[in-house]
């Protein structure tokens, strides 16, 4: 079983409008609702790839109940969310059908109490006993200590479970020092962590700060990986238009699934890039077209990267 952690779960709501204009009223042509948050998106992609996956984190209020109902209806995904008194947040994505651009509005999430945090940590430790890998994903909801992910990384390492971390800011900085097996920042998050805007140098610096391996997301330019086994750059064959929401989460799912299948790094990166690109063409995060994915997978370029000067 692969475990995904989403401490700040969400109900993702996607609106489609013909053309998004400031200060104007819009008629919505389509509304989609999905359980969301980065780790939930990762879980749906993993399940679509045929992996058994369990989702944990927090769920509260009427929105949390909707999230859990939708999770229960998702084949291959098990719900292990911990109750919270506050209401689960909503995220609103507005897709402009003329331009293909997406505007994202994210609520902050409920405040988590110390009692709820302790209950989650007990659930997390119990779930690790049957996990082959764990992904810690997304922002921290209000009320949690900034070092929350660092503690969860240490717990996973003590249990002998490989841990992937996908977060940003001070939570990322603290957790990198706890030595996760893999981090997957985007270019901005990597620059914030290291102070360097040169991707290869910044990725190598992130490893020196504690991460065993670093896979940096460079948007349409693909992925850059620095690992104990080598350095690679993986590039999609074409630049695709669509909804980029969740593309990074699909890359995480690709890396995790390939880790569980013990694939070599070039194959892991090719899968992650192909899944990420295929997700851009999907209307909602956490979904991808299998035919598009298979076509892209055969065309992803993976090259060895030289050391930074």
mmCIF file with all atom_site columns, C-alpha atoms in Angstrom, residues 94-298:
data_model
loop_
_atom_site.group_PDB
_atom_site.id
_atom_site.type_symbol
_atom_site.label_atom_id
_atom_site.label_alt_id
_atom_site.label_comp_id
_atom_site.label_asym_id
_atom_site.label_entity_id
_atom_site.label_seq_id
_atom_site.pdbx_PDB_ins_code
_atom_site.Cartn_x
_atom_site.Cartn_y
_atom_site.Cartn_z
_atom_site.occupancy
_atom_site.B_iso_or_equiv
_atom_site.pdbx_formal_charge
_atom_site.auth_seq_id
_atom_site.auth_comp_id
_atom_site.auth_asym_id
_atom_site.auth_atom_id
_atom_site.pdbx_PDB_model_num
ATOM 1   C CA . UNK A 1 94  ? -11.959 28.988 -13.129 1.00 0.00 ? 94  UNK A CA 1
ATOM 2   C CA . UNK A 1 95  ? -11.064 27.749 -16.597 1.00 0.00 ? 95  UNK A CA 1
ATOM 3   C CA . UNK A 1 96  ? -11.145 30.311 -19.396 1.00 0.00 ? 96  UNK A CA 1
ATOM 4   C CA . UNK A 1 97  ? -12.155 28.211 -22.414 1.00 0.00 ? 97  UNK A CA 1
ATOM 5   C CA . UNK A 1 98  ? -11.018 30.791 -24.983 1.00 0.00 ? 98  UNK A CA 1
ATOM 6   C CA . UNK A 1 99  ? -7.468  31.196 -23.675 1.00 0.00 ? 99  UNK A CA 1
ATOM 7   C CA . UNK A 1 100 ? -7.067  27.849 -21.914 1.00 0.00 ? 100 UNK A CA 1
ATOM 8   C CA . UNK A 1 101 ? -5.810  29.672 -18.805 1.00 0.00 ? 101 UNK A CA 1
ATOM 9   C CA . UNK A 1 102 ? -6.898  28.754 -15.269 1.00 0.00 ? 102 UNK A CA 1
ATOM 10  C CA . UNK A 1 103 ? -7.406  31.107 -12.330 1.00 0.00 ? 103 UNK A CA 1
ATOM 11  C CA . UNK A 1 104 ? -7.083  29.450 -8.907  1.00 0.00 ? 104 UNK A CA 1
ATOM 12  C CA . UNK A 1 105 ? -8.634  30.583 -5.590  1.00 0.00 ? 105 UNK A CA 1
ATOM 13  C CA . UNK A 1 106 ? -7.535  28.627 -2.495  1.00 0.00 ? 106 UNK A CA 1
ATOM 14  C CA . UNK A 1 107 ? -9.134  28.915 0.948   1.00 0.00 ? 107 UNK A CA 1
ATOM 15  C CA . UNK A 1 108 ? -6.734  28.636 3.936   1.00 0.00 ? 108 UNK A CA 1
ATOM 16  C CA . UNK A 1 109 ? -8.203  25.552 5.617   1.00 0.00 ? 109 UNK A CA 1
ATOM 17  C CA . UNK A 1 110 ? -9.468  24.861 9.154   1.00 0.00 ? 110 UNK A CA 1
ATOM 18  C CA . UNK A 1 111 ? -7.470  25.480 12.316  1.00 0.00 ? 111 UNK A CA 1
ATOM 19  C CA . UNK A 1 112 ? -6.235  22.136 13.691  1.00 0.00 ? 112 UNK A CA 1
ATOM 20  C CA . UNK A 1 113 ? -6.182  21.704 17.466  1.00 0.00 ? 113 UNK A CA 1
ATOM 21  C CA . UNK A 1 114 ? -3.382  19.961 19.422  1.00 0.00 ? 114 UNK A CA 1
ATOM 22  C CA . UNK A 1 115 ? -5.759  17.088 20.219  1.00 0.00 ? 115 UNK A CA 1
ATOM 23  C CA . UNK A 1 116 ? -6.557  16.608 16.512  1.00 0.00 ? 116 UNK A CA 1
ATOM 24  C CA . UNK A 1 117 ? -2.855  16.765 15.609  1.00 0.00 ? 117 UNK A CA 1
ATOM 25  C CA . UNK A 1 118 ? -2.034  14.075 18.192  1.00 0.00 ? 118 UNK A CA 1
ATOM 26  C CA . UNK A 1 119 ? -4.846  11.879 16.835  1.00 0.00 ? 119 UNK A CA 1
ATOM 27  C CA . UNK A 1 120 ? -3.473  12.267 13.324  1.00 0.00 ? 120 UNK A CA 1
ATOM 28  C CA . UNK A 1 121 ? 0.067   11.341 14.370  1.00 0.00 ? 121 UNK A CA 1
ATOM 29  C CA . UNK A 1 122 ? -1.257  8.149  15.996  1.00 0.00 ? 122 UNK A CA 1
ATOM 30  C CA . UNK A 1 123 ? -3.170  7.263  12.805  1.00 0.00 ? 123 UNK A CA 1
ATOM 31  C CA . UNK A 1 124 ? -0.144  8.056  10.629  1.00 0.00 ? 124 UNK A CA 1
ATOM 32  C CA . UNK A 1 125 ? 2.207   5.855  12.652  1.00 0.00 ? 125 UNK A CA 1
ATOM 33  C CA . UNK A 1 126 ? -0.269  2.958  12.493  1.00 0.00 ? 126 UNK A CA 1
ATOM 34  C CA . UNK A 1 127 ? -0.692  3.309  8.713   1.00 0.00 ? 127 UNK A CA 1
ATOM 35  C CA . UNK A 1 128 ? 3.071   3.297  8.131   1.00 0.00 ? 128 UNK A CA 1
ATOM 36  C CA . UNK A 1 129 ? 3.203   -0.291 9.385   1.00 0.00 ? 129 UNK A CA 1
ATOM 37  C CA . UNK A 1 130 ? 1.659   -1.487 6.085   1.00 0.00 ? 130 UNK A CA 1
ATOM 38  C CA . UNK A 1 131 ? 2.967   1.226  3.724   1.00 0.00 ? 131 UNK A CA 1
ATOM 39  C CA . UNK A 1 132 ? 5.582   0.639  1.005   1.00 0.00 ? 132 UNK A CA 1
ATOM 40  C CA . UNK A 1 133 ? 6.083   4.399  0.526   1.00 0.00 ? 133 UNK A CA 1
ATOM 41  C CA . UNK A 1 134 ? 4.587   7.647  1.783   1.00 0.00 ? 134 UNK A CA 1
ATOM 42  C CA . UNK A 1 135 ? 4.063   11.066 0.181   1.00 0.00 ? 135 UNK A CA 1
ATOM 43  C CA . UNK A 1 136 ? 3.743   14.172 2.367   1.00 0.00 ? 136 UNK A CA 1
ATOM 44  C CA . UNK A 1 137 ? 2.040   16.797 0.231   1.00 0.00 ? 137 UNK A CA 1
ATOM 45  C CA . UNK A 1 138 ? 0.838   20.361 0.273   1.00 0.00 ? 138 UNK A CA 1
ATOM 46  C CA . UNK A 1 139 ? 0.421   23.246 2.672   1.00 0.00 ? 139 UNK A CA 1
ATOM 47  C CA . UNK A 1 140 ? -0.037  23.084 6.432   1.00 0.00 ? 140 UNK A CA 1
ATOM 48  C CA . UNK A 1 141 ? -3.456  24.103 7.752   1.00 0.00 ? 141 UNK A CA 1
ATOM 49  C CA . UNK A 1 142 ? -3.583  26.771 10.489  1.00 0.00 ? 142 UNK A CA 1
ATOM 50  C CA . UNK A 1 143 ? -2.716  25.516 13.966  1.00 0.00 ? 143 UNK A CA 1
ATOM 51  C CA . UNK A 1 144 ? -0.012  23.032 12.998  1.00 0.00 ? 144 UNK A CA 1
ATOM 52  C CA . UNK A 1 145 ? 3.639   23.667 13.941  1.00 0.00 ? 145 UNK A CA 1
ATOM 53  C CA . UNK A 1 146 ? 5.890   24.754 11.089  1.00 0.00 ? 146 UNK A CA 1
ATOM 54  C CA . UNK A 1 147 ? 8.027   21.681 11.770  1.00 0.00 ? 147 UNK A CA 1
ATOM 55  C CA . UNK A 1 148 ? 5.098   19.286 11.335  1.00 0.00 ? 148 UNK A CA 1
ATOM 56  C CA . UNK A 1 149 ? 6.463   17.707 8.158   1.00 0.00 ? 149 UNK A CA 1
ATOM 57  C CA . UNK A 1 150 ? 9.922   17.348 9.692   1.00 0.00 ? 150 UNK A CA 1
ATOM 58  C CA . UNK A 1 151 ? 8.403   15.215 12.439  1.00 0.00 ? 151 UNK A CA 1
ATOM 59  C CA . UNK A 1 152 ? 6.460   13.109 9.934   1.00 0.00 ? 152 UNK A CA 1
ATOM 60  C CA . UNK A 1 153 ? 9.615   12.549 7.874   1.00 0.00 ? 153 UNK A CA 1
ATOM 61  C CA . UNK A 1 154 ? 11.461  11.328 10.965  1.00 0.00 ? 154 UNK A CA 1
ATOM 62  C CA . UNK A 1 155 ? 8.585   8.994  11.869  1.00 0.00 ? 155 UNK A CA 1
ATOM 63  C CA . UNK A 1 156 ? 8.589   7.467  8.374   1.00 0.00 ? 156 UNK A CA 1
ATOM 64  C CA . UNK A 1 157 ? 12.366  7.032  8.428   1.00 0.00 ? 157 UNK A CA 1
ATOM 65  C CA . UNK A 1 158 ? 12.166  5.324  11.827  1.00 0.00 ? 158 UNK A CA 1
ATOM 66  C CA . UNK A 1 159 ? 9.593   2.925  10.352  1.00 0.00 ? 159 UNK A CA 1
ATOM 67  C CA . UNK A 1 160 ? 11.833  2.212  7.341   1.00 0.00 ? 160 UNK A CA 1
ATOM 68  C CA . UNK A 1 161 ? 9.312   3.650  4.861   1.00 0.00 ? 161 UNK A CA 1
ATOM 69  C CA . UNK A 1 162 ? 10.634  5.728  1.909   1.00 0.00 ? 162 UNK A CA 1
ATOM 70  C CA . UNK A 1 163 ? 9.227   9.254  2.133   1.00 0.00 ? 163 UNK A CA 1
ATOM 71  C CA . UNK A 1 164 ? 8.623   11.818 -0.617  1.00 0.00 ? 164 UNK A CA 1
ATOM 72  C CA . UNK A 1 165 ? 8.041   15.438 0.418   1.00 0.00 ? 165 UNK A CA 1
ATOM 73  C CA . UNK A 1 166 ? 6.208   17.981 -1.741  1.00 0.00 ? 166 UNK A CA 1
ATOM 74  C CA . UNK A 1 167 ? 5.694   21.262 0.114   1.00 0.00 ? 167 UNK A CA 1
ATOM 75  C CA . UNK A 1 168 ? 7.195   24.752 0.178   1.00 0.00 ? 168 UNK A CA 1
ATOM 76  C CA . UNK A 1 169 ? 8.482   27.621 2.322   1.00 0.00 ? 169 UNK A CA 1
ATOM 77  C CA . UNK A 1 170 ? 9.562   27.164 5.915   1.00 0.00 ? 170 UNK A CA 1
ATOM 78  C CA . UNK A 1 171 ? 7.860   23.726 6.276   1.00 0.00 ? 171 UNK A CA 1
ATOM 79  C CA . UNK A 1 172 ? 10.071  22.512 3.401   1.00 0.00 ? 172 UNK A CA 1
ATOM 80  C CA . UNK A 1 173 ? 13.193  24.086 4.896   1.00 0.00 ? 173 UNK A CA 1
ATOM 81  C CA . UNK A 1 174 ? 12.583  22.413 8.263   1.00 0.00 ? 174 UNK A CA 1
ATOM 82  C CA . UNK A 1 175 ? 11.673  19.039 6.761   1.00 0.00 ? 175 UNK A CA 1
ATOM 83  C CA . UNK A 1 176 ? 14.683  18.840 4.403   1.00 0.00 ? 176 UNK A CA 1
ATOM 84  C CA . UNK A 1 177 ? 16.930  18.768 7.471   1.00 0.00 ? 177 UNK A CA 1
ATOM 85  C CA . UNK A 1 178 ? 15.043  15.616 8.605   1.00 0.00 ? 178 UNK A CA 1
ATOM 86  C CA . UNK A 1 179 ? 16.490  13.873 5.503   1.00 0.00 ? 179 UNK A CA 1
ATOM 87  C CA . UNK A 1 180 ? 13.522  12.799 3.330   1.00 0.00 ? 180 UNK A CA 1
ATOM 88  C CA . UNK A 1 181 ? 14.294  10.284 0.595   1.00 0.00 ? 181 UNK A CA 1
ATOM 89  C CA . UNK A 1 182 ? 13.009  12.625 -2.123  1.00 0.00 ? 182 UNK A CA 1
ATOM 90  C CA . UNK A 1 183 ? 11.745  16.194 -2.425  1.00 0.00 ? 183 UNK A CA 1
ATOM 91  C CA . UNK A 1 184 ? 9.946   17.585 -5.496  1.00 0.00 ? 184 UNK A CA 1
ATOM 92  C CA . UNK A 1 185 ? 9.993   21.392 -5.453  1.00 0.00 ? 185 UNK A CA 1
ATOM 93  C CA . UNK A 1 186 ? 9.159   23.574 -8.417  1.00 0.00 ? 186 UNK A CA 1
ATOM 94  C CA . UNK A 1 187 ? 11.655  26.165 -9.626  1.00 0.00 ? 187 UNK A CA 1
ATOM 95  C CA . UNK A 1 188 ? 10.322  28.949 -7.376  1.00 0.00 ? 188 UNK A CA 1
ATOM 96  C CA . UNK A 1 189 ? 10.215  26.714 -4.291  1.00 0.00 ? 189 UNK A CA 1
ATOM 97  C CA . UNK A 1 190 ? 13.737  25.497 -5.007  1.00 0.00 ? 190 UNK A CA 1
ATOM 98  C CA . UNK A 1 191 ? 15.036  29.059 -5.347  1.00 0.00 ? 191 UNK A CA 1
ATOM 99  C CA . UNK A 1 192 ? 13.332  30.052 -2.098  1.00 0.00 ? 192 UNK A CA 1
ATOM 100 C CA . UNK A 1 193 ? 14.924  27.086 -0.323  1.00 0.00 ? 193 UNK A CA 1
ATOM 101 C CA . UNK A 1 194 ? 18.466  27.564 -1.619  1.00 0.00 ? 194 UNK A CA 1
ATOM 102 C CA . UNK A 1 195 ? 18.720  31.195 -2.728  1.00 0.00 ? 195 UNK A CA 1
ATOM 103 C CA . UNK A 1 196 ? 19.889  30.080 -6.191  1.00 0.00 ? 196 UNK A CA 1
ATOM 104 C CA . UNK A 1 197 ? 17.940  30.556 -9.445  1.00 0.00 ? 197 UNK A CA 1
ATOM 105 C CA . UNK A 1 198 ? 20.230  28.225 -11.435 1.00 0.00 ? 198 UNK A CA 1
ATOM 106 C CA . UNK A 1 199 ? 18.275  24.925 -11.357 1.00 0.00 ? 199 UNK A CA 1
ATOM 107 C CA . UNK A 1 200 ? 21.155  22.421 -11.304 1.00 0.00 ? 200 UNK A CA 1
ATOM 108 C CA . UNK A 1 201 ? 23.169  24.307 -8.700  1.00 0.00 ? 201 UNK A CA 1
ATOM 109 C CA . UNK A 1 202 ? 20.044  24.821 -6.567  1.00 0.00 ? 202 UNK A CA 1
ATOM 110 C CA . UNK A 1 203 ? 19.073  21.154 -6.849  1.00 0.00 ? 203 UNK A CA 1
ATOM 111 C CA . UNK A 1 204 ? 22.543  20.047 -5.738  1.00 0.00 ? 204 UNK A CA 1
ATOM 112 C CA . UNK A 1 205 ? 22.392  22.495 -2.838  1.00 0.00 ? 205 UNK A CA 1
ATOM 113 C CA . UNK A 1 206 ? 19.027  21.074 -1.744  1.00 0.00 ? 206 UNK A CA 1
ATOM 114 C CA . UNK A 1 207 ? 20.678  17.656 -1.525  1.00 0.00 ? 207 UNK A CA 1
ATOM 115 C CA . UNK A 1 208 ? 23.442  19.051 0.649   1.00 0.00 ? 208 UNK A CA 1
ATOM 116 C CA . UNK A 1 209 ? 20.774  20.409 2.992   1.00 0.00 ? 209 UNK A CA 1
ATOM 117 C CA . UNK A 1 210 ? 19.548  16.870 3.696   1.00 0.00 ? 210 UNK A CA 1
ATOM 118 C CA . UNK A 1 211 ? 17.363  15.439 0.916   1.00 0.00 ? 211 UNK A CA 1
ATOM 119 C CA . UNK A 1 212 ? 18.661  12.126 -0.419  1.00 0.00 ? 212 UNK A CA 1
ATOM 120 C CA . UNK A 1 213 ? 17.335  12.920 -3.899  1.00 0.00 ? 213 UNK A CA 1
ATOM 121 C CA . UNK A 1 214 ? 15.821  16.042 -5.463  1.00 0.00 ? 214 UNK A CA 1
ATOM 122 C CA . UNK A 1 215 ? 13.532  16.193 -8.485  1.00 0.00 ? 215 UNK A CA 1
ATOM 123 C CA . UNK A 1 216 ? 12.883  19.789 -9.518  1.00 0.00 ? 216 UNK A CA 1
ATOM 124 C CA . UNK A 1 217 ? 9.823   20.611 -11.595 1.00 0.00 ? 217 UNK A CA 1
ATOM 125 C CA . UNK A 1 218 ? 10.680  23.122 -14.347 1.00 0.00 ? 218 UNK A CA 1
ATOM 126 C CA . UNK A 1 219 ? 7.164   23.512 -15.727 1.00 0.00 ? 219 UNK A CA 1
ATOM 127 C CA . UNK A 1 220 ? 6.888   22.971 -19.476 1.00 0.00 ? 220 UNK A CA 1
ATOM 128 C CA . UNK A 1 221 ? 10.629  22.179 -19.572 1.00 0.00 ? 221 UNK A CA 1
ATOM 129 C CA . UNK A 1 222 ? 10.140  18.969 -17.588 1.00 0.00 ? 222 UNK A CA 1
ATOM 130 C CA . UNK A 1 223 ? 12.068  17.632 -14.603 1.00 0.00 ? 223 UNK A CA 1
ATOM 131 C CA . UNK A 1 224 ? 15.639  17.867 -13.345 1.00 0.00 ? 224 UNK A CA 1
ATOM 132 C CA . UNK A 1 225 ? 16.810  15.117 -10.980 1.00 0.00 ? 225 UNK A CA 1
ATOM 133 C CA . UNK A 1 226 ? 19.894  14.966 -8.774  1.00 0.00 ? 226 UNK A CA 1
ATOM 134 C CA . UNK A 1 227 ? 20.193  11.617 -6.966  1.00 0.00 ? 227 UNK A CA 1
ATOM 135 C CA . UNK A 1 228 ? 22.920  9.427  -5.448  1.00 0.00 ? 228 UNK A CA 1
ATOM 136 C CA . UNK A 1 229 ? 22.791  7.358  -8.658  1.00 0.00 ? 229 UNK A CA 1
ATOM 137 C CA . UNK A 1 230 ? 23.228  10.266 -11.089 1.00 0.00 ? 230 UNK A CA 1
ATOM 138 C CA . UNK A 1 231 ? 21.763  13.413 -12.629 1.00 0.00 ? 231 UNK A CA 1
ATOM 139 C CA . UNK A 1 232 ? 19.137  13.527 -15.374 1.00 0.00 ? 232 UNK A CA 1
ATOM 140 C CA . UNK A 1 233 ? 16.865  15.937 -17.214 1.00 0.00 ? 233 UNK A CA 1
ATOM 141 C CA . UNK A 1 234 ? 13.520  14.678 -18.552 1.00 0.00 ? 234 UNK A CA 1
ATOM 142 C CA . UNK A 1 235 ? 11.688  16.769 -21.150 1.00 0.00 ? 235 UNK A CA 1
ATOM 143 C CA . UNK A 1 236 ? 8.197   16.349 -22.636 1.00 0.00 ? 236 UNK A CA 1
ATOM 144 C CA . UNK A 1 237 ? 8.036   16.000 -26.435 1.00 0.00 ? 237 UNK A CA 1
ATOM 145 C CA . UNK A 1 238 ? 5.607   18.894 -26.949 1.00 0.00 ? 238 UNK A CA 1
ATOM 146 C CA . UNK A 1 239 ? 4.333   21.916 -25.031 1.00 0.00 ? 239 UNK A CA 1
ATOM 147 C CA . UNK A 1 240 ? 0.684   21.200 -24.222 1.00 0.00 ? 240 UNK A CA 1
ATOM 148 C CA . UNK A 1 241 ? -2.059  23.723 -23.530 1.00 0.00 ? 241 UNK A CA 1
ATOM 149 C CA . UNK A 1 242 ? -4.696  23.107 -20.903 1.00 0.00 ? 242 UNK A CA 1
ATOM 150 C CA . UNK A 1 243 ? -5.253  23.138 -17.152 1.00 0.00 ? 243 UNK A CA 1
ATOM 151 C CA . UNK A 1 244 ? -1.915  22.854 -15.289 1.00 0.00 ? 244 UNK A CA 1
ATOM 152 C CA . UNK A 1 245 ? -3.631  22.348 -11.922 1.00 0.00 ? 245 UNK A CA 1
ATOM 153 C CA . UNK A 1 246 ? -2.487  19.012 -10.517 1.00 0.00 ? 246 UNK A CA 1
ATOM 154 C CA . UNK A 1 247 ? 0.268   18.421 -13.089 1.00 0.00 ? 247 UNK A CA 1
ATOM 155 C CA . UNK A 1 248 ? 2.894   18.431 -10.335 1.00 0.00 ? 248 UNK A CA 1
ATOM 156 C CA . UNK A 1 249 ? 0.803   16.026 -8.279  1.00 0.00 ? 249 UNK A CA 1
ATOM 157 C CA . UNK A 1 250 ? 0.729   13.601 -11.201 1.00 0.00 ? 250 UNK A CA 1
ATOM 158 C CA . UNK A 1 251 ? 4.510   13.852 -11.404 1.00 0.00 ? 251 UNK A CA 1
ATOM 159 C CA . UNK A 1 252 ? 4.673   12.877 -7.713  1.00 0.00 ? 252 UNK A CA 1
ATOM 160 C CA . UNK A 1 253 ? 2.407   9.901  -8.413  1.00 0.00 ? 253 UNK A CA 1
ATOM 161 C CA . UNK A 1 254 ? 4.666   8.855  -11.270 1.00 0.00 ? 254 UNK A CA 1
ATOM 162 C CA . UNK A 1 255 ? 7.750   9.007  -9.068  1.00 0.00 ? 255 UNK A CA 1
ATOM 163 C CA . UNK A 1 256 ? 6.049   7.108  -6.233  1.00 0.00 ? 256 UNK A CA 1
ATOM 164 C CA . UNK A 1 257 ? 4.606   4.379  -8.445  1.00 0.00 ? 257 UNK A CA 1
ATOM 165 C CA . UNK A 1 258 ? 7.964   3.874  -10.144 1.00 0.00 ? 258 UNK A CA 1
ATOM 166 C CA . UNK A 1 259 ? 9.671   3.723  -6.733  1.00 0.00 ? 259 UNK A CA 1
ATOM 167 C CA . UNK A 1 260 ? 7.216   1.010  -5.657  1.00 0.00 ? 260 UNK A CA 1
ATOM 168 C CA . UNK A 1 261 ? 7.988   -0.893 -8.871  1.00 0.00 ? 261 UNK A CA 1
ATOM 169 C CA . UNK A 1 262 ? 11.775  -0.443 -8.370  1.00 0.00 ? 262 UNK A CA 1
ATOM 170 C CA . UNK A 1 263 ? 12.278  1.176  -11.774 1.00 0.00 ? 263 UNK A CA 1
ATOM 171 C CA . UNK A 1 264 ? 15.602  2.900  -12.614 1.00 0.00 ? 264 UNK A CA 1
ATOM 172 C CA . UNK A 1 265 ? 15.698  6.695  -12.368 1.00 0.00 ? 265 UNK A CA 1
ATOM 173 C CA . UNK A 1 266 ? 15.410  7.446  -16.112 1.00 0.00 ? 266 UNK A CA 1
ATOM 174 C CA . UNK A 1 267 ? 12.202  5.377  -16.276 1.00 0.00 ? 267 UNK A CA 1
ATOM 175 C CA . UNK A 1 268 ? 10.855  7.073  -13.124 1.00 0.00 ? 268 UNK A CA 1
ATOM 176 C CA . UNK A 1 269 ? 11.419  10.494 -14.625 1.00 0.00 ? 269 UNK A CA 1
ATOM 177 C CA . UNK A 1 270 ? 9.920   9.558  -17.992 1.00 0.00 ? 270 UNK A CA 1
ATOM 178 C CA . UNK A 1 271 ? 6.773   8.300  -16.260 1.00 0.00 ? 271 UNK A CA 1
ATOM 179 C CA . UNK A 1 272 ? 6.524   11.416 -14.093 1.00 0.00 ? 272 UNK A CA 1
ATOM 180 C CA . UNK A 1 273 ? 6.877   13.782 -17.068 1.00 0.00 ? 273 UNK A CA 1
ATOM 181 C CA . UNK A 1 274 ? 4.394   11.853 -19.224 1.00 0.00 ? 274 UNK A CA 1
ATOM 182 C CA . UNK A 1 275 ? 1.800   11.764 -16.435 1.00 0.00 ? 275 UNK A CA 1
ATOM 183 C CA . UNK A 1 276 ? 2.288   15.440 -15.699 1.00 0.00 ? 276 UNK A CA 1
ATOM 184 C CA . UNK A 1 277 ? 1.850   16.392 -19.347 1.00 0.00 ? 277 UNK A CA 1
ATOM 185 C CA . UNK A 1 278 ? -1.179  14.125 -19.771 1.00 0.00 ? 278 UNK A CA 1
ATOM 186 C CA . UNK A 1 279 ? -2.804  15.779 -16.749 1.00 0.00 ? 279 UNK A CA 1
ATOM 187 C CA . UNK A 1 280 ? -2.539  19.220 -18.367 1.00 0.00 ? 280 UNK A CA 1
ATOM 188 C CA . UNK A 1 281 ? -4.923  18.012 -21.076 1.00 0.00 ? 281 UNK A CA 1
ATOM 189 C CA . UNK A 1 282 ? -7.439  16.749 -18.482 1.00 0.00 ? 282 UNK A CA 1
ATOM 190 C CA . UNK A 1 283 ? -10.220 19.036 -17.196 1.00 0.00 ? 283 UNK A CA 1
ATOM 191 C CA . UNK A 1 284 ? -9.510  18.336 -13.497 1.00 0.00 ? 284 UNK A CA 1
ATOM 192 C CA . UNK A 1 285 ? -6.530  17.637 -11.239 1.00 0.00 ? 285 UNK A CA 1
ATOM 193 C CA . UNK A 1 286 ? -5.830  14.014 -10.347 1.00 0.00 ? 286 UNK A CA 1
ATOM 194 C CA . UNK A 1 287 ? -6.991  12.694 -13.717 1.00 0.00 ? 287 UNK A CA 1
ATOM 195 C CA . UNK A 1 288 ? -5.263  11.871 -16.996 1.00 0.00 ? 288 UNK A CA 1
ATOM 196 C CA . UNK A 1 289 ? -6.080  10.266 -20.309 1.00 0.00 ? 289 UNK A CA 1
ATOM 197 C CA . UNK A 1 290 ? -4.354  6.868  -20.490 1.00 0.00 ? 290 UNK A CA 1
ATOM 198 C CA . UNK A 1 291 ? -3.980  6.966  -24.268 1.00 0.00 ? 291 UNK A CA 1
ATOM 199 C CA . UNK A 1 292 ? -2.343  10.400 -24.141 1.00 0.00 ? 292 UNK A CA 1
ATOM 200 C CA . UNK A 1 293 ? -0.091  9.238  -21.308 1.00 0.00 ? 293 UNK A CA 1
ATOM 201 C CA . UNK A 1 294 ? 1.108   6.144  -23.189 1.00 0.00 ? 294 UNK A CA 1
ATOM 202 C CA . UNK A 1 295 ? 1.813   8.186  -26.325 1.00 0.00 ? 295 UNK A CA 1
ATOM 203 C CA . UNK A 1 296 ? 3.785   10.813 -24.388 1.00 0.00 ? 296 UNK A CA 1
ATOM 204 C CA . UNK A 1 297 ? 5.693   8.190  -22.376 1.00 0.00 ? 297 UNK A CA 1
ATOM 205 C CA . UNK A 1 298 ? 7.216   6.798  -25.554 1.00 0.00 ? 298 UNK A CA 1
#
